[in-house]
mmCIF file of C-alpha atoms in Angstrom:
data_model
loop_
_atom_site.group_PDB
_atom_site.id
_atom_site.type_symbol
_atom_site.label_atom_id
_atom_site.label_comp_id
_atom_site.label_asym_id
_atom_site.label_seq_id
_atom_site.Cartn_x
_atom_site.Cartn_y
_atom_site.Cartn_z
ATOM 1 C CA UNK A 1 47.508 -10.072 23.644
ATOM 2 C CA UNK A 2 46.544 -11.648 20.653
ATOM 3 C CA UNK A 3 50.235 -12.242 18.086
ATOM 4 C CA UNK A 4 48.459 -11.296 14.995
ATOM 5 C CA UNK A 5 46.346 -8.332 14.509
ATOM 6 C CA UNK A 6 46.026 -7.653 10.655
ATOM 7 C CA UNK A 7 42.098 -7.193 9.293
ATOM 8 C CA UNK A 8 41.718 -4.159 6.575
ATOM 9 C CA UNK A 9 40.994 -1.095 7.450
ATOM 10 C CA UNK A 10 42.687 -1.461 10.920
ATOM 11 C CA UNK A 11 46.371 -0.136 9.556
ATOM 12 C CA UNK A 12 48.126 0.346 13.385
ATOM 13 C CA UNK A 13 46.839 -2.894 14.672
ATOM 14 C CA UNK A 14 50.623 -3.617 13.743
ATOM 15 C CA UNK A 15 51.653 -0.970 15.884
ATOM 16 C CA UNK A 16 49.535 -1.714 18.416
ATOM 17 C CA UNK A 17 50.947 -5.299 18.567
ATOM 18 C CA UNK A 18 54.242 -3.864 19.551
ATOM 19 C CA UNK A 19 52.940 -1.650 22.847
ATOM 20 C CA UNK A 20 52.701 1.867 21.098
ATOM 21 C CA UNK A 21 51.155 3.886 23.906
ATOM 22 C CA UNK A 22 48.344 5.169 21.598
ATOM 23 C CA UNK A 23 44.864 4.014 20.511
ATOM 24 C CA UNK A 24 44.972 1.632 17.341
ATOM 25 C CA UNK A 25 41.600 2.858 16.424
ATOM 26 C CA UNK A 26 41.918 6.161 16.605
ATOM 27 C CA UNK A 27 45.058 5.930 14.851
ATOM 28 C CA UNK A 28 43.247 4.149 12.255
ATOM 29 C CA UNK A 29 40.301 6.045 11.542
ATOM 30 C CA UNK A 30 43.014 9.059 11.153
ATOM 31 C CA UNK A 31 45.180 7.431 8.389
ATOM 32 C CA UNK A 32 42.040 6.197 6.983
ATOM 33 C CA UNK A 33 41.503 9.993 6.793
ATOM 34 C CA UNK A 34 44.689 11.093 4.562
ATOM 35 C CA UNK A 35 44.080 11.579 1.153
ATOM 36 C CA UNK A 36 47.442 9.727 0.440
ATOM 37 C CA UNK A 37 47.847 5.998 0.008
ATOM 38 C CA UNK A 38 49.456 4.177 3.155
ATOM 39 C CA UNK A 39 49.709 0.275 3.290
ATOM 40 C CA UNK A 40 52.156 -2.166 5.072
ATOM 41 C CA UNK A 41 53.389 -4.752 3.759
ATOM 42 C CA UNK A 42 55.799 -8.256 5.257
ATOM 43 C CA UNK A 43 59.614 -7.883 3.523
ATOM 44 C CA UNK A 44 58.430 -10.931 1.699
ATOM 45 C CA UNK A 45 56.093 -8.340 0.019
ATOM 46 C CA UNK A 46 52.710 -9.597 1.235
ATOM 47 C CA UNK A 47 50.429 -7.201 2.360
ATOM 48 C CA UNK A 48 49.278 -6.701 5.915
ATOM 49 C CA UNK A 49 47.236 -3.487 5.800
ATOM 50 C CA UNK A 50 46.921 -1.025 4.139
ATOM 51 C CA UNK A 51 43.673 2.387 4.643
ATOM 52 C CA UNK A 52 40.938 3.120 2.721
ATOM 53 C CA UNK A 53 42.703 5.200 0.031
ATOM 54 C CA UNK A 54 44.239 1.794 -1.565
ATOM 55 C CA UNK A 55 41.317 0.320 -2.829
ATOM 56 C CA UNK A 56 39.270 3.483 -3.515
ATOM 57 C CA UNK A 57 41.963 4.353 -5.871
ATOM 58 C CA UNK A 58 43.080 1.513 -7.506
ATOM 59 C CA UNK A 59 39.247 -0.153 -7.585
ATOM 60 C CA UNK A 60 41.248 -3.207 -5.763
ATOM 61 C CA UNK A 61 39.180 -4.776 -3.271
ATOM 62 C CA UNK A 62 40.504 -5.865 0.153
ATOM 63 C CA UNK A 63 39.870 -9.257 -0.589
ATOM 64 C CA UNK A 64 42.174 -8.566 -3.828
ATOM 65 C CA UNK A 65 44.551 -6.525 -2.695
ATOM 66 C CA UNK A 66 45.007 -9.824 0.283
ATOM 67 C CA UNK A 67 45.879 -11.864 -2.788
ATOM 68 C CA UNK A 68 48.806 -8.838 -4.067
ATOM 69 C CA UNK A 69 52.027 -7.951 -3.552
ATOM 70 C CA UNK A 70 52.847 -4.001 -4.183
ATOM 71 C CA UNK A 71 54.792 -3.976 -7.001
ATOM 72 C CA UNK A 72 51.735 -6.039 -8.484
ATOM 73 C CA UNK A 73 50.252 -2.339 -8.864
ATOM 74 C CA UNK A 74 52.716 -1.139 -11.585
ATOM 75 C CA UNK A 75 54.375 -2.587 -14.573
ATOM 76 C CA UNK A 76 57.661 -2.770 -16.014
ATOM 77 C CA UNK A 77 60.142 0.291 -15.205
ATOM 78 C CA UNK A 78 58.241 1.513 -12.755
ATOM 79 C CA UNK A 79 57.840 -2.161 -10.933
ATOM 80 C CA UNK A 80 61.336 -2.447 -10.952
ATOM 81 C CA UNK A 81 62.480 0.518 -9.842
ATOM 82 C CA UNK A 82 59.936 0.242 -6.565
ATOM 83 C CA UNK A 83 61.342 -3.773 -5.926
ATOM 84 C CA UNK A 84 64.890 -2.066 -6.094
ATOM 85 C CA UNK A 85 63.771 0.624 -3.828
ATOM 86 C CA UNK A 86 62.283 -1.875 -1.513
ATOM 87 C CA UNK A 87 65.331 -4.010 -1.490
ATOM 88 C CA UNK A 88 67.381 -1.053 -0.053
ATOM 89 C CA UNK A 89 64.779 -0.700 2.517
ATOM 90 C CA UNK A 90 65.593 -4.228 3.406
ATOM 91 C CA UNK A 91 68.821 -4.849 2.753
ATOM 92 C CA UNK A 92 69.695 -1.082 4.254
ATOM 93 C CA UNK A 93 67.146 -0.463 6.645
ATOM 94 C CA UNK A 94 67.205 2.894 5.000
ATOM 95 C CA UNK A 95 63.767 4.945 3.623
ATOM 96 C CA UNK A 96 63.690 5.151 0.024
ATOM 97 C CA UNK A 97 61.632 7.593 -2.953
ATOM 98 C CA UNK A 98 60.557 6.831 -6.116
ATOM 99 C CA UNK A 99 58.604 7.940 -8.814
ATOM 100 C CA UNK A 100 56.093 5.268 -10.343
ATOM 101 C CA UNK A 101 52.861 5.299 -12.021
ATOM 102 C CA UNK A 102 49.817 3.095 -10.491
ATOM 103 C CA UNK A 103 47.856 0.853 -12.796
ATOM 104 C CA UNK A 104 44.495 1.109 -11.514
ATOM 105 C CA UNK A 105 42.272 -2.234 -12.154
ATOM 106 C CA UNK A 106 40.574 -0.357 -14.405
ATOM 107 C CA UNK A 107 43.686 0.367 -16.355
ATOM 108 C CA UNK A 108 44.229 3.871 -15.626
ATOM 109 C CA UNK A 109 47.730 5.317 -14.999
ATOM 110 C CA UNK A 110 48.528 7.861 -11.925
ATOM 111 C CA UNK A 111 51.966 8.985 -11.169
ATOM 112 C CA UNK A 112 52.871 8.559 -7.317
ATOM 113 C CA UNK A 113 55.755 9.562 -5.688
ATOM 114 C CA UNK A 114 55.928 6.784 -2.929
ATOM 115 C CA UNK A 115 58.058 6.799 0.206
ATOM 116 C CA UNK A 116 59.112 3.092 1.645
ATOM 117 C CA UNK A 117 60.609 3.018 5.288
ATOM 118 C CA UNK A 118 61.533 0.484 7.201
ATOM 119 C CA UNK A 119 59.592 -1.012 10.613
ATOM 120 C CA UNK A 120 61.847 -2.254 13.315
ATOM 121 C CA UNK A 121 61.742 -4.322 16.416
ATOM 122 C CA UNK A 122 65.463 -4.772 18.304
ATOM 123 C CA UNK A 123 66.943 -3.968 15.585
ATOM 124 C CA UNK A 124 65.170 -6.515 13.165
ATOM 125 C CA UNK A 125 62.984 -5.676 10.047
ATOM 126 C CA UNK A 126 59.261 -6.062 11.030
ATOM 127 C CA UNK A 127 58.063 -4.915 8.140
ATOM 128 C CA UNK A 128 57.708 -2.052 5.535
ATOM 129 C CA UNK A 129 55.820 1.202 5.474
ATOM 130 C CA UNK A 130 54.741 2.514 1.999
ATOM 131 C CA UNK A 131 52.601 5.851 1.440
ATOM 132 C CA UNK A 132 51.959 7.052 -1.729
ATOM 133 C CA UNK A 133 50.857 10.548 -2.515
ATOM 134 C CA UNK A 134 49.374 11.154 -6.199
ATOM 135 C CA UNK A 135 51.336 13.896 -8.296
ATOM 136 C CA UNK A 136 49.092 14.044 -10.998
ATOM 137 C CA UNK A 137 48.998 18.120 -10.514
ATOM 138 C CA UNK A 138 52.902 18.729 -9.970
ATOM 139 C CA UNK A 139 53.665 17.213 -13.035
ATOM 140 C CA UNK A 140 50.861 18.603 -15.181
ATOM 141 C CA UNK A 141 52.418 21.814 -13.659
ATOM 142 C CA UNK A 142 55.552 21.375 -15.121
ATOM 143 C CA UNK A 143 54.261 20.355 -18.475
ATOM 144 C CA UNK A 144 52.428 23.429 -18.707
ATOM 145 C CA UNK A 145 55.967 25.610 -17.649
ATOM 146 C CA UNK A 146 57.448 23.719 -20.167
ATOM 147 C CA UNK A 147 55.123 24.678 -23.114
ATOM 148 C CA UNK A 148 55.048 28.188 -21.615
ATOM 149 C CA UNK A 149 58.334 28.549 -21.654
ATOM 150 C CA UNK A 150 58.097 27.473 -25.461
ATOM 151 C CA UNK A 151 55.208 29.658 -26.472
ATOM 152 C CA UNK A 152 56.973 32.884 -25.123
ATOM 153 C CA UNK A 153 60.377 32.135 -26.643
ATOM 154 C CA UNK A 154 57.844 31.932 -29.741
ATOM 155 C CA UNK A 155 56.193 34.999 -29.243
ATOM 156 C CA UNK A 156 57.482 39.132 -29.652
ATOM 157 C CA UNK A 157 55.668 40.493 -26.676
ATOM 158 C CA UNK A 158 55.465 43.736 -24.252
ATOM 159 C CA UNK A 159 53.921 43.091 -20.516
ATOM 160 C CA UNK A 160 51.596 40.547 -20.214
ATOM 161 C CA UNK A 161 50.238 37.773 -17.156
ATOM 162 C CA UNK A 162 51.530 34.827 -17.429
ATOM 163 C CA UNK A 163 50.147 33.318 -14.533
ATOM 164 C CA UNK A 164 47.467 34.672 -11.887
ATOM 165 C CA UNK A 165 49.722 37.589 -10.508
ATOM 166 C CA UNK A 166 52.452 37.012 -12.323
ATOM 167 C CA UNK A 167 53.479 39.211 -15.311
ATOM 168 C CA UNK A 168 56.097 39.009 -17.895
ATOM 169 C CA UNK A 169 58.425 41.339 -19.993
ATOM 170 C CA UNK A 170 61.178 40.870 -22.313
ATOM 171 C CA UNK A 171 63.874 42.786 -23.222
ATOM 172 C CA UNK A 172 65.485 42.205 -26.655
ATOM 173 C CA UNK A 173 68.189 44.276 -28.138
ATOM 174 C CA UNK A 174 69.706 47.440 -26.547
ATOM 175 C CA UNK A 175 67.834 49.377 -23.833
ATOM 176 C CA UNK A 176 68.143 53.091 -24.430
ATOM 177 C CA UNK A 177 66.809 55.483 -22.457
ATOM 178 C CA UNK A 178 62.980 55.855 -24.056
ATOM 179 C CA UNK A 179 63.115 52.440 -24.230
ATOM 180 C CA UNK A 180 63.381 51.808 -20.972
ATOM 181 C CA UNK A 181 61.125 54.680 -20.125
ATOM 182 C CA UNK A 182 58.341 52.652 -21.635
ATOM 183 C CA UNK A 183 59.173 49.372 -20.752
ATOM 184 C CA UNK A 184 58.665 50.214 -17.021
ATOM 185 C CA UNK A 185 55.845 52.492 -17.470
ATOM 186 C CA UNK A 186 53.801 49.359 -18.836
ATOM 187 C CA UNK A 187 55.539 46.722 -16.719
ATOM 188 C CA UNK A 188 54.096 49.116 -13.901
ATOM 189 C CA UNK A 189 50.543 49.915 -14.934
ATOM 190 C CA UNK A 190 50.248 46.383 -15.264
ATOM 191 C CA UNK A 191 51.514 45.462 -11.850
ATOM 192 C CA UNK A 192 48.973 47.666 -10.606
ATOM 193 C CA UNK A 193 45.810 46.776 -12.818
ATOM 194 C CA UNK A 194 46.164 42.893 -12.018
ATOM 195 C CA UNK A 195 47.937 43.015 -8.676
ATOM 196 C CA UNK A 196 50.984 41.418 -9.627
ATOM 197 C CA UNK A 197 53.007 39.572 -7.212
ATOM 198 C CA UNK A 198 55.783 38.959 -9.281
ATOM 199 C CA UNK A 199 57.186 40.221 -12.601
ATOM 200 C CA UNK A 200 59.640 38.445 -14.689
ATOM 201 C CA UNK A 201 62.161 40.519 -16.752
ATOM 202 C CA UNK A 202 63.482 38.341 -19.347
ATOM 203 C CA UNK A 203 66.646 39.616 -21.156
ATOM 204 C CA UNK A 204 67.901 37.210 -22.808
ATOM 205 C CA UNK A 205 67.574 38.736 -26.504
ATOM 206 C CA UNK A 206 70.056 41.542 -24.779
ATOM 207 C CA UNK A 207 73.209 40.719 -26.248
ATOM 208 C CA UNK A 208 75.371 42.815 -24.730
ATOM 209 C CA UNK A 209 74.788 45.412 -21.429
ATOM 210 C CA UNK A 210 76.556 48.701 -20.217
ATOM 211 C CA UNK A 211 76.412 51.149 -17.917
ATOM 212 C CA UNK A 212 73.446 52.952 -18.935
ATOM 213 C CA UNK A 213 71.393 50.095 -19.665
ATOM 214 C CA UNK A 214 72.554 48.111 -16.360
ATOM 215 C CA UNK A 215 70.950 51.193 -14.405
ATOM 216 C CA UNK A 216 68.028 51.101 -16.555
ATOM 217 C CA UNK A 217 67.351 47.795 -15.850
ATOM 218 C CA UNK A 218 67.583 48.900 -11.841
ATOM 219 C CA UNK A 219 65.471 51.448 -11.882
ATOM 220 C CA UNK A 220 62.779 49.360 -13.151
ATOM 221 C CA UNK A 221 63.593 47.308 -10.647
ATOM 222 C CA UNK A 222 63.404 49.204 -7.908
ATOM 223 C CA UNK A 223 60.123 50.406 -9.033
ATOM 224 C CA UNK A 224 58.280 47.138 -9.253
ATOM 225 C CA UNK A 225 59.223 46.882 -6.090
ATOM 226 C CA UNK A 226 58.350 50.348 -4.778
ATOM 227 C CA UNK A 227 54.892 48.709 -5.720
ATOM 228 C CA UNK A 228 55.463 45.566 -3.380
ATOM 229 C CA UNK A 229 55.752 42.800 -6.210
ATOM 230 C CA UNK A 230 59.125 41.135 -6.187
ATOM 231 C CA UNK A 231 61.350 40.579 -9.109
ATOM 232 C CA UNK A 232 63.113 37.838 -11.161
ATOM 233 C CA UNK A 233 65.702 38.657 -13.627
ATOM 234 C CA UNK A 234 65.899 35.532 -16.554
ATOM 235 C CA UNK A 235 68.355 35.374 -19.300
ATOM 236 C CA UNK A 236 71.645 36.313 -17.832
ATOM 237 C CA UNK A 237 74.409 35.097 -19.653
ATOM 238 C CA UNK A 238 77.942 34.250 -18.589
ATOM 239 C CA UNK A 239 78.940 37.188 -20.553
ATOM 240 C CA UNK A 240 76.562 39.937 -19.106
ATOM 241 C CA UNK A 241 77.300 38.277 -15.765
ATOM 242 C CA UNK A 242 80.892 39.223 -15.709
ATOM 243 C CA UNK A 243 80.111 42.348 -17.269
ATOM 244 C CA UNK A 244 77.491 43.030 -14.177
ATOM 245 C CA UNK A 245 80.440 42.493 -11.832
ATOM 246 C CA UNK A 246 83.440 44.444 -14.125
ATOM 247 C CA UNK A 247 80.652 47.712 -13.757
ATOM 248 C CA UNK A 248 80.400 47.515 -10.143
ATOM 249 C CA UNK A 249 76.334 46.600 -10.659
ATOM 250 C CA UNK A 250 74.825 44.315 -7.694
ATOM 251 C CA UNK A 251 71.723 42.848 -8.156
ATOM 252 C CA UNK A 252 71.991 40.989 -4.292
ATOM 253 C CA UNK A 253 68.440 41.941 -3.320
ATOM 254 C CA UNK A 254 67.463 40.528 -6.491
ATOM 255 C CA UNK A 255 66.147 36.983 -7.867
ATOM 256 C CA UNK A 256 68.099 36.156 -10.513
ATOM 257 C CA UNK A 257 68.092 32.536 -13.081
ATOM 258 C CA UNK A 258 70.015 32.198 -16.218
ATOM 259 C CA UNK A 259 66.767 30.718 -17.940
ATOM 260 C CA UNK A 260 63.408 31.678 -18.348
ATOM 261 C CA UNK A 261 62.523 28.256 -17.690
ATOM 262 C CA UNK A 262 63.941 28.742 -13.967
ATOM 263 C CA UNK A 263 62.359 31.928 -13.559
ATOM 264 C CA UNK A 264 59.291 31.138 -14.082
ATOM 265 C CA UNK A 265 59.894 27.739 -12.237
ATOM 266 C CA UNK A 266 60.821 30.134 -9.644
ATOM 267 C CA UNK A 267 57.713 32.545 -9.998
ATOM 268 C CA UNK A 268 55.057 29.786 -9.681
ATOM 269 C CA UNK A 269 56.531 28.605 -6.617
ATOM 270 C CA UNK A 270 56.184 31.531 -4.921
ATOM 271 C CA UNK A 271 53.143 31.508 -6.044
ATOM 272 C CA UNK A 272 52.585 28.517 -4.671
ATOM 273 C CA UNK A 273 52.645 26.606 -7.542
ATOM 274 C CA UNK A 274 54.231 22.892 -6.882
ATOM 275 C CA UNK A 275 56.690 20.710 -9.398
ATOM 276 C CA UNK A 276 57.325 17.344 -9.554
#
């Protein structure tokens, strides 16, 4: 068997250097496959391999990525947070995360979360593992909660979607008996006429809760999800929490977060939504 085995595009020649019962090529051609990045790499940081993601997305070729050592691909914070992370995979033989943005030879910027693990043989470091999965969407997802979250602590509004299936309602002030009346007939029809999923109660312009309003607030409840859409209840303050507990009201079946930020954090997941 030949003792070195390391031509791009053929990632698990490693691995098939150290007698992995499997077929390098086939093992190649799938993690050429994977839309995330995957490259090895000496602990002296050269590279060894790497599949075809690497160059497609940082317009690297293989002859210049040869020439490169990882961290080459990002700059300043973000370089030296990955050489510390890789120094823990060496020192520690431990996997490490981090959060860095790649510097494409082009000169744009993607965020990647990137995963380092270690490779050993007998105990020894062989080398290092890296894959790299872009995040570009999970953080322009939680940009978008976080100026959502901003708009509707802007805005005075009754039910409205929020998301696709998810609906929103806030409660400010007391809520009496009429009002509550109304606030789950139109929390309802709109469940209905968009096929909520989820609906968000947000009460945190309700300064103060008794009896009365505490079943109000279950009733609606229970109605939403008489419908089949589940409920999250935002805004609870220490204060109203104790409150809850010193009427005897449970809200155990219930989603609750003391920010609408949360909630809807909470909402979009479900949704399937991902953060960062």
């Amino acid at each position: 068997m030949e003792t070195a085995a390391f031509e791009s595009g053929t990632v698990f020649k490693f691995l098939a250097y150290h007698s992995l019962a499997m077929d390098s090529e086939l093992l190649a051609r799938g993690v050429d496959e994977l839309e995330d990045v995957f490259y090895i790499f000496t602990p002296d940081g050269e590279f060894l391999d790497w599949n075809e993601q690497l160059p497609a997305i940082t317009g690297y070729t293989d002859e210049e990525l040869d020439a490169m050592e990882p961290t080459e691909l990002f700059s300043g914070d973000d370089q030296a947070a990955l050489q510390s992370a890789i120094e823990t995979v060496i020192d520690d033989h431990a996997r490490t995360a981090v959060q860095a943005t790649i510097e494409t030879k082009g000169g744009t910027e993607i965020p990647y979360e990137l995963s380092t693990s270690p490779l050993l043989e007998d105990g020894e470091l062989e080398a290092v593992v890296g894959i790299g999965r872009d995040i570009s969407d999970r953080l322009e997802n939680e940009r978008r909660l976080q100026e959502m979250t901003q708009q509707i602590r802007e805005m005075s509004m009754p039910v409205v979607e929020i998301w696709d299936g998810v609906v929103l309602t806030t409660v400010v002030g007391s809520l009496d008996t009429r009002k509550a009346e109304q606030l789950t007939e139109d929390l309802l029809d709109q469940i209905v006429e968009i096929e909520a999923a989820v609906a968000l109660i947000d009460i945190t312009g309700v300064a103060a809760i008794d009896t009365a309003t505490a079943q109000h607030l279950i009733d609606t409840i229970n109605a939403v999800n008489l419908l089949g859409a589940d409920v999250v209840i935002t805004g609870i303050s220490p204060d109203i929490a104790q409150t809850l507990v010193q009427l005897g009201v449970k809200l155990n079946d219930v989603e609750t977060q003391s920010s609408l930020m949360e909630g809807l954090r909470v909402a979009l997941t479900w949704q399937g939504v991902e953060f960062a």
